[in-house]
JSON list of C-alpha atoms in Angstrom, two decimals:
[
{"chain": "A", "resi": 1, "resn": "UNK", "atom": "CA", "xyz": [125.93, 146.21, 163.56]},
{"chain": "A", "resi": 2, "resn": "UNK", "atom": "CA", "xyz": [122.15, 146.12, 163.80]},
{"chain": "A", "resi": 3, "resn": "UNK", "atom": "CA", "xyz": [119.96, 144.65, 161.12]},
{"chain": "A", "resi": 4, "resn": "UNK", "atom": "CA", "xyz": [117.32, 147.38, 161.42]},
{"chain": "A", "resi": 5, "resn": "UNK", "atom": "CA", "xyz": [117.39, 150.92, 162.82]},
{"chain": "A", "resi": 6, "resn": "UNK", "atom": "CA", "xyz": [114.59, 152.80, 164.56]},
{"chain": "A", "resi": 7, "resn": "UNK", "atom": "CA", "xyz": [113.56, 154.43, 161.28]},
{"chain": "A", "resi": 8, "resn": "UNK", "atom": "CA", "xyz": [113.34, 151.06, 159.54]},
{"chain": "A", "resi": 9, "resn": "UNK", "atom": "CA", "xyz": [111.38, 149.60, 162.48]},
{"chain": "A", "resi": 10, "resn": "UNK", "atom": "CA", "xyz": [108.86, 152.44, 162.12]},
{"chain": "A", "resi": 11, "resn": "UNK", "atom": "CA", "xyz": [108.34, 151.37, 158.50]},
{"chain": "A", "resi": 12, "resn": "UNK", "atom": "CA", "xyz": [107.01, 148.03, 159.84]},
{"chain": "A", "resi": 13, "resn": "UNK", "atom": "CA", "xyz": [105.17, 148.82, 163.09]},
{"chain": "A", "resi": 14, "resn": "UNK", "atom": "CA", "xyz": [103.05, 151.94, 163.76]},
{"chain": "A", "resi": 15, "resn": "UNK", "atom": "CA", "xyz": [104.59, 152.77, 167.17]},
{"chain": "A", "resi": 16, "resn": "UNK", "atom": "CA", "xyz": [106.22, 156.18, 167.61]},
{"chain": "A", "resi": 17, "resn": "UNK", "atom": "CA", "xyz": [108.06, 158.01, 170.38]},
{"chain": "A", "resi": 18, "resn": "UNK", "atom": "CA", "xyz": [107.57, 158.05, 173.27]},
{"chain": "A", "resi": 19, "resn": "UNK", "atom": "CA", "xyz": [105.95, 154.61, 172.93]},
{"chain": "A", "resi": 20, "resn": "UNK", "atom": "CA", "xyz": [108.39, 152.97, 170.53]},
{"chain": "A", "resi": 21, "resn": "UNK", "atom": "CA", "xyz": [110.25, 150.79, 173.04]},
{"chain": "A", "resi": 22, "resn": "UNK", "atom": "CA", "xyz": [112.83, 149.08, 170.82]},
{"chain": "A", "resi": 23, "resn": "UNK", "atom": "CA", "xyz": [115.91, 150.78, 169.38]},
{"chain": "A", "resi": 24, "resn": "UNK", "atom": "CA", "xyz": [117.18, 148.23, 166.87]},
{"chain": "A", "resi": 25, "resn": "UNK", "atom": "CA", "xyz": [116.43, 144.81, 165.44]},
{"chain": "A", "resi": 26, "resn": "UNK", "atom": "CA", "xyz": [119.48, 142.59, 165.77]},
{"chain": "A", "resi": 27, "resn": "UNK", "atom": "CA", "xyz": [118.08, 139.40, 164.20]},
{"chain": "A", "resi": 28, "resn": "UNK", "atom": "CA", "xyz": [114.98, 138.78, 162.11]},
{"chain": "A", "resi": 29, "resn": "UNK", "atom": "CA", "xyz": [113.33, 135.73, 160.59]},
{"chain": "A", "resi": 30, "resn": "UNK", "atom": "CA", "xyz": [110.07, 137.14, 159.14]},
{"chain": "A", "resi": 31, "resn": "UNK", "atom": "CA", "xyz": [107.06, 135.36, 160.58]},
{"chain": "A", "resi": 32, "resn": "UNK", "atom": "CA", "xyz": [109.25, 133.35, 162.96]},
{"chain": "A", "resi": 33, "resn": "UNK", "atom": "CA", "xyz": [111.44, 135.39, 165.31]},
{"chain": "A", "resi": 34, "resn": "UNK", "atom": "CA", "xyz": [112.89, 138.79, 166.10]},
{"chain": "A", "resi": 35, "resn": "UNK", "atom": "CA", "xyz": [115.61, 139.87, 168.49]},
{"chain": "A", "resi": 36, "resn": "UNK", "atom": "CA", "xyz": [115.53, 143.56, 169.42]},
{"chain": "A", "resi": 37, "resn": "UNK", "atom": "CA", "xyz": [117.66, 145.81, 171.59]},
{"chain": "A", "resi": 38, "resn": "UNK", "atom": "CA", "xyz": [116.52, 148.58, 173.94]},
{"chain": "A", "resi": 39, "resn": "UNK", "atom": "CA", "xyz": [119.12, 150.78, 175.62]},
{"chain": "A", "resi": 40, "resn": "UNK", "atom": "CA", "xyz": [117.40, 151.91, 178.80]},
{"chain": "A", "resi": 41, "resn": "UNK", "atom": "CA", "xyz": [118.18, 155.57, 179.44]},
{"chain": "A", "resi": 42, "resn": "UNK", "atom": "CA", "xyz": [117.61, 157.60, 182.58]},
{"chain": "A", "resi": 43, "resn": "UNK", "atom": "CA", "xyz": [115.87, 160.12, 180.28]},
{"chain": "A", "resi": 44, "resn": "UNK", "atom": "CA", "xyz": [112.89, 157.80, 179.72]},
{"chain": "A", "resi": 45, "resn": "UNK", "atom": "CA", "xyz": [109.78, 159.78, 180.77]},
{"chain": "A", "resi": 46, "resn": "UNK", "atom": "CA", "xyz": [108.41, 157.05, 183.07]},
{"chain": "A", "resi": 47, "resn": "UNK", "atom": "CA", "xyz": [111.44, 157.19, 185.38]},
{"chain": "A", "resi": 48, "resn": "UNK", "atom": "CA", "xyz": [110.24, 160.52, 186.81]},
{"chain": "A", "resi": 49, "resn": "UNK", "atom": "CA", "xyz": [107.49, 158.65, 188.67]},
{"chain": "A", "resi": 50, "resn": "UNK", "atom": "CA", "xyz": [108.59, 154.99, 188.70]},
{"chain": "A", "resi": 51, "resn": "UNK", "atom": "CA", "xyz": [110.12, 155.32, 191.25]},
{"chain": "A", "resi": 52, "resn": "UNK", "atom": "CA", "xyz": [111.59, 158.64, 192.46]},
{"chain": "A", "resi": 53, "resn": "UNK", "atom": "CA", "xyz": [115.00, 157.87, 193.92]},
{"chain": "A", "resi": 54, "resn": "UNK", "atom": "CA", "xyz": [114.94, 154.27, 192.60]},
{"chain": "A", "resi": 55, "resn": "UNK", "atom": "CA", "xyz": [114.20, 154.26, 188.87]},
{"chain": "A", "resi": 56, "resn": "UNK", "atom": "CA", "xyz": [112.88, 150.89, 187.62]},
{"chain": "A", "resi": 57, "resn": "UNK", "atom": "CA", "xyz": [111.52, 150.21, 184.14]},
{"chain": "A", "resi": 58, "resn": "UNK", "atom": "CA", "xyz": [107.86, 149.18, 184.55]},
{"chain": "A", "resi": 59, "resn": "UNK", "atom": "CA", "xyz": [107.33, 145.49, 183.84]},
{"chain": "A", "resi": 60, "resn": "UNK", "atom": "CA", "xyz": [104.35, 146.23, 181.62]},
{"chain": "A", "resi": 61, "resn": "UNK", "atom": "CA", "xyz": [106.62, 148.33, 179.37]},
{"chain": "A", "resi": 62, "resn": "UNK", "atom": "CA", "xyz": [109.11, 145.48, 179.10]},
{"chain": "A", "resi": 63, "resn": "UNK", "atom": "CA", "xyz": [106.24, 143.21, 178.03]},
{"chain": "A", "resi": 64, "resn": "UNK", "atom": "CA", "xyz": [105.20, 145.89, 175.51]},
{"chain": "A", "resi": 65, "resn": "UNK", "atom": "CA", "xyz": [108.78, 146.02, 174.17]},
{"chain": "A", "resi": 66, "resn": "UNK", "atom": "CA", "xyz": [108.70, 142.23, 173.76]},
{"chain": "A", "resi": 67, "resn": "UNK", "atom": "CA", "xyz": [105.38, 142.57, 171.92]},
{"chain": "A", "resi": 68, "resn": "UNK", "atom": "CA", "xyz": [106.87, 145.20, 169.62]},
{"chain": "A", "resi": 69, "resn": "UNK", "atom": "CA", "xyz": [109.68, 142.77, 168.75]},
{"chain": "A", "resi": 70, "resn": "UNK", "atom": "CA", "xyz": [107.07, 140.10, 168.02]},
{"chain": "A", "resi": 71, "resn": "UNK", "atom": "CA", "xyz": [105.08, 142.57, 165.93]},
{"chain": "A", "resi": 72, "resn": "UNK", "atom": "CA", "xyz": [108.17, 143.23, 163.81]},
{"chain": "A", "resi": 73, "resn": "UNK", "atom": "CA", "xyz": [108.54, 139.47, 163.26]},
{"chain": "A", "resi": 74, "resn": "UNK", "atom": "CA", "xyz": [104.90, 139.12, 162.18]},
{"chain": "A", "resi": 75, "resn": "UNK", "atom": "CA", "xyz": [104.43, 142.37, 160.28]},
{"chain": "A", "resi": 76, "resn": "UNK", "atom": "CA", "xyz": [107.66, 141.99, 158.30]},
{"chain": "A", "resi": 77, "resn": "UNK", "atom": "CA", "xyz": [105.85, 139.39, 156.21]},
{"chain": "A", "resi": 78, "resn": "UNK", "atom": "CA", "xyz": [104.52, 140.82, 152.92]},
{"chain": "A", "resi": 79, "resn": "UNK", "atom": "CA", "xyz": [100.95, 139.63, 153.65]},
{"chain": "A", "resi": 80, "resn": "UNK", "atom": "CA", "xyz": [100.80, 141.87, 156.75]},
{"chain": "A", "resi": 81, "resn": "UNK", "atom": "CA", "xyz": [102.45, 145.01, 155.31]},
{"chain": "A", "resi": 82, "resn": "UNK", "atom": "CA", "xyz": [100.72, 148.11, 156.68]},
{"chain": "A", "resi": 83, "resn": "UNK", "atom": "CA", "xyz": [98.77, 146.19, 159.34]},
{"chain": "A", "resi": 84, "resn": "UNK", "atom": "CA", "xyz": [98.83, 146.50, 163.12]},
{"chain": "A", "resi": 85, "resn": "UNK", "atom": "CA", "xyz": [99.49, 143.71, 165.64]},
{"chain": "A", "resi": 86, "resn": "UNK", "atom": "CA", "xyz": [97.30, 144.05, 168.73]},
{"chain": "A", "resi": 87, "resn": "UNK", "atom": "CA", "xyz": [97.55, 142.21, 172.04]},
{"chain": "A", "resi": 88, "resn": "UNK", "atom": "CA", "xyz": [95.13, 139.29, 172.23]},
{"chain": "A", "resi": 89, "resn": "UNK", "atom": "CA", "xyz": [96.45, 137.98, 175.55]},
{"chain": "A", "resi": 90, "resn": "UNK", "atom": "CA", "xyz": [99.38, 137.98, 177.93]},
{"chain": "A", "resi": 91, "resn": "UNK", "atom": "CA", "xyz": [99.95, 134.68, 179.73]},
{"chain": "A", "resi": 92, "resn": "UNK", "atom": "CA", "xyz": [102.46, 133.46, 182.29]},
{"chain": "A", "resi": 93, "resn": "UNK", "atom": "CA", "xyz": [104.34, 136.75, 182.65]},
{"chain": "A", "resi": 94, "resn": "UNK", "atom": "CA", "xyz": [107.17, 136.43, 185.14]},
{"chain": "A", "resi": 95, "resn": "UNK", "atom": "CA", "xyz": [109.44, 139.25, 186.27]},
{"chain": "A", "resi": 96, "resn": "UNK", "atom": "CA", "xyz": [112.82, 137.95, 187.42]},
{"chain": "A", "resi": 97, "resn": "UNK", "atom": "CA", "xyz": [115.12, 140.99, 187.51]},
{"chain": "A", "resi": 98, "resn": "UNK", "atom": "CA", "xyz": [114.79, 144.75, 187.83]},
{"chain": "A", "resi": 99, "resn": "UNK", "atom": "CA", "xyz": [115.61, 146.76, 184.72]},
{"chain": "A", "resi": 100, "resn": "UNK", "atom": "CA", "xyz": [117.23, 150.10, 185.50]},
{"chain": "A", "resi": 101, "resn": "UNK", "atom": "CA", "xyz": [118.80, 153.02, 183.63]},
{"chain": "A", "resi": 102, "resn": "UNK", "atom": "CA", "xyz": [121.99, 151.96, 181.89]},
{"chain": "A", "resi": 103, "resn": "UNK", "atom": "CA", "xyz": [120.77, 148.41, 181.22]},
{"chain": "A", "resi": 104, "resn": "UNK", "atom": "CA", "xyz": [120.65, 147.05, 177.69]},
{"chain": "A", "resi": 105, "resn": "UNK", "atom": "CA", "xyz": [117.59, 144.88, 177.16]},
{"chain": "A", "resi": 106, "resn": "UNK", "atom": "CA", "xyz": [117.80, 142.08, 174.63]},
{"chain": "A", "resi": 107, "resn": "UNK", "atom": "CA", "xyz": [114.24, 141.21, 173.63]},
{"chain": "A", "resi": 108, "resn": "UNK", "atom": "CA", "xyz": [113.59, 137.86, 171.94]},
{"chain": "A", "resi": 109, "resn": "UNK", "atom": "CA", "xyz": [110.16, 136.93, 170.66]},
{"chain": "A", "resi": 110, "resn": "UNK", "atom": "CA", "xyz": [109.57, 133.72, 168.74]},
{"chain": "A", "resi": 111, "resn": "UNK", "atom": "CA", "xyz": [106.22, 133.02, 167.08]},
{"chain": "A", "resi": 112, "resn": "UNK", "atom": "CA", "xyz": [105.41, 129.47, 168.20]},
{"chain": "A", "resi": 113, "resn": "UNK", "atom": "CA", "xyz": [101.86, 129.15, 166.80]},
{"chain": "A", "resi": 114, "resn": "UNK", "atom": "CA", "xyz": [99.93, 130.91, 164.09]},
{"chain": "A", "resi": 115, "resn": "UNK", "atom": "CA", "xyz": [96.49, 130.46, 162.64]},
{"chain": "A", "resi": 116, "resn": "UNK", "atom": "CA", "xyz": [95.41, 133.11, 160.16]},
{"chain": "A", "resi": 117, "resn": "UNK", "atom": "CA", "xyz": [95.74, 136.56, 161.71]},
{"chain": "A", "resi": 118, "resn": "UNK", "atom": "CA", "xyz": [96.37, 135.25, 165.25]},
{"chain": "A", "resi": 119, "resn": "UNK", "atom": "CA", "xyz": [99.79, 134.27, 166.55]},
{"chain": "A", "resi": 120, "resn": "UNK", "atom": "CA", "xyz": [101.32, 133.22, 169.85]},
{"chain": "A", "resi": 121, "resn": "UNK", "atom": "CA", "xyz": [104.82, 134.26, 170.80]},
{"chain": "A", "resi": 122, "resn": "UNK", "atom": "CA", "xyz": [107.26, 132.99, 173.39]},
{"chain": "A", "resi": 123, "resn": "UNK", "atom": "CA", "xyz": [108.97, 136.13, 174.67]},
{"chain": "A", "resi": 124, "resn": "UNK", "atom": "CA", "xyz": [112.05, 136.63, 176.86]},
{"chain": "A", "resi": 125, "resn": "UNK", "atom": "CA", "xyz": [113.96, 139.74, 177.88]},
{"chain": "A", "resi": 126, "resn": "UNK", "atom": "CA", "xyz": [117.56, 139.59, 179.09]},
{"chain": "A", "resi": 127, "resn": "UNK", "atom": "CA", "xyz": [120.00, 141.99, 180.76]},
{"chain": "A", "resi": 128, "resn": "UNK", "atom": "CA", "xyz": [123.66, 140.95, 180.73]},
{"chain": "A", "resi": 129, "resn": "UNK", "atom": "CA", "xyz": [122.62, 137.44, 179.68]},
{"chain": "A", "resi": 130, "resn": "UNK", "atom": "CA", "xyz": [120.31, 137.05, 182.69]},
{"chain": "A", "resi": 131, "resn": "UNK", "atom": "CA", "xyz": [116.58, 136.50, 182.24]},
{"chain": "A", "resi": 132, "resn": "UNK", "atom": "CA", "xyz": [114.63, 139.59, 183.33]},
{"chain": "A", "resi": 133, "resn": "UNK", "atom": "CA", "xyz": [111.13, 138.89, 181.98]},
{"chain": "A", "resi": 134, "resn": "UNK", "atom": "CA", "xyz": [109.35, 136.05, 180.22]},
{"chain": "A", "resi": 135, "resn": "UNK", "atom": "CA", "xyz": [105.80, 135.77, 178.93]},
{"chain": "A", "resi": 136, "resn": "UNK", "atom": "CA", "xyz": [103.57, 134.17, 176.35]},
{"chain": "A", "resi": 137, "resn": "UNK", "atom": "CA", "xyz": [102.02, 136.81, 174.09]},
{"chain": "A", "resi": 138, "resn": "UNK", "atom": "CA", "xyz": [99.05, 136.41, 171.77]},
{"chain": "A", "resi": 139, "resn": "UNK", "atom": "CA", "xyz": [98.85, 138.75, 168.78]},
{"chain": "A", "resi": 140, "resn": "UNK", "atom": "CA", "xyz": [95.86, 139.57, 166.61]},
{"chain": "A", "resi": 141, "resn": "UNK", "atom": "CA", "xyz": [96.63, 141.20, 163.26]},
{"chain": "A", "resi": 142, "resn": "UNK", "atom": "CA", "xyz": [94.19, 143.96, 162.36]},
{"chain": "A", "resi": 143, "resn": "UNK", "atom": "CA", "xyz": [94.06, 146.71, 159.77]}
]
């Protein structure tokens, strides 16, 4: 059973369909870590063009999904209620495995540094226990 549904996630982060890229939150330590799940469906709008005949989830969208998980971790703290987490930087992104329709992405983002409204997250996405994407993400909390 998930800890948080899509509706509850939308109470924390401002993302909406079609750009809300996480389905549930499976684990949450506010300000520290979030584990999210994304069930990748063939009906995702980007599959029409990426790539016809060989649908692959764009790597940048997997990084965005990881950032959304990190945003839930940060914005679930009372001091950041109603705020938005913006990208400050993306470092060391590595794409190890294609993500295709039918895959279930497990998105883990841990906040490893924080100073005021800026945080750095270590982010990893897995499919069937295998690393698909990893990156270091910097967040800036704004209004």
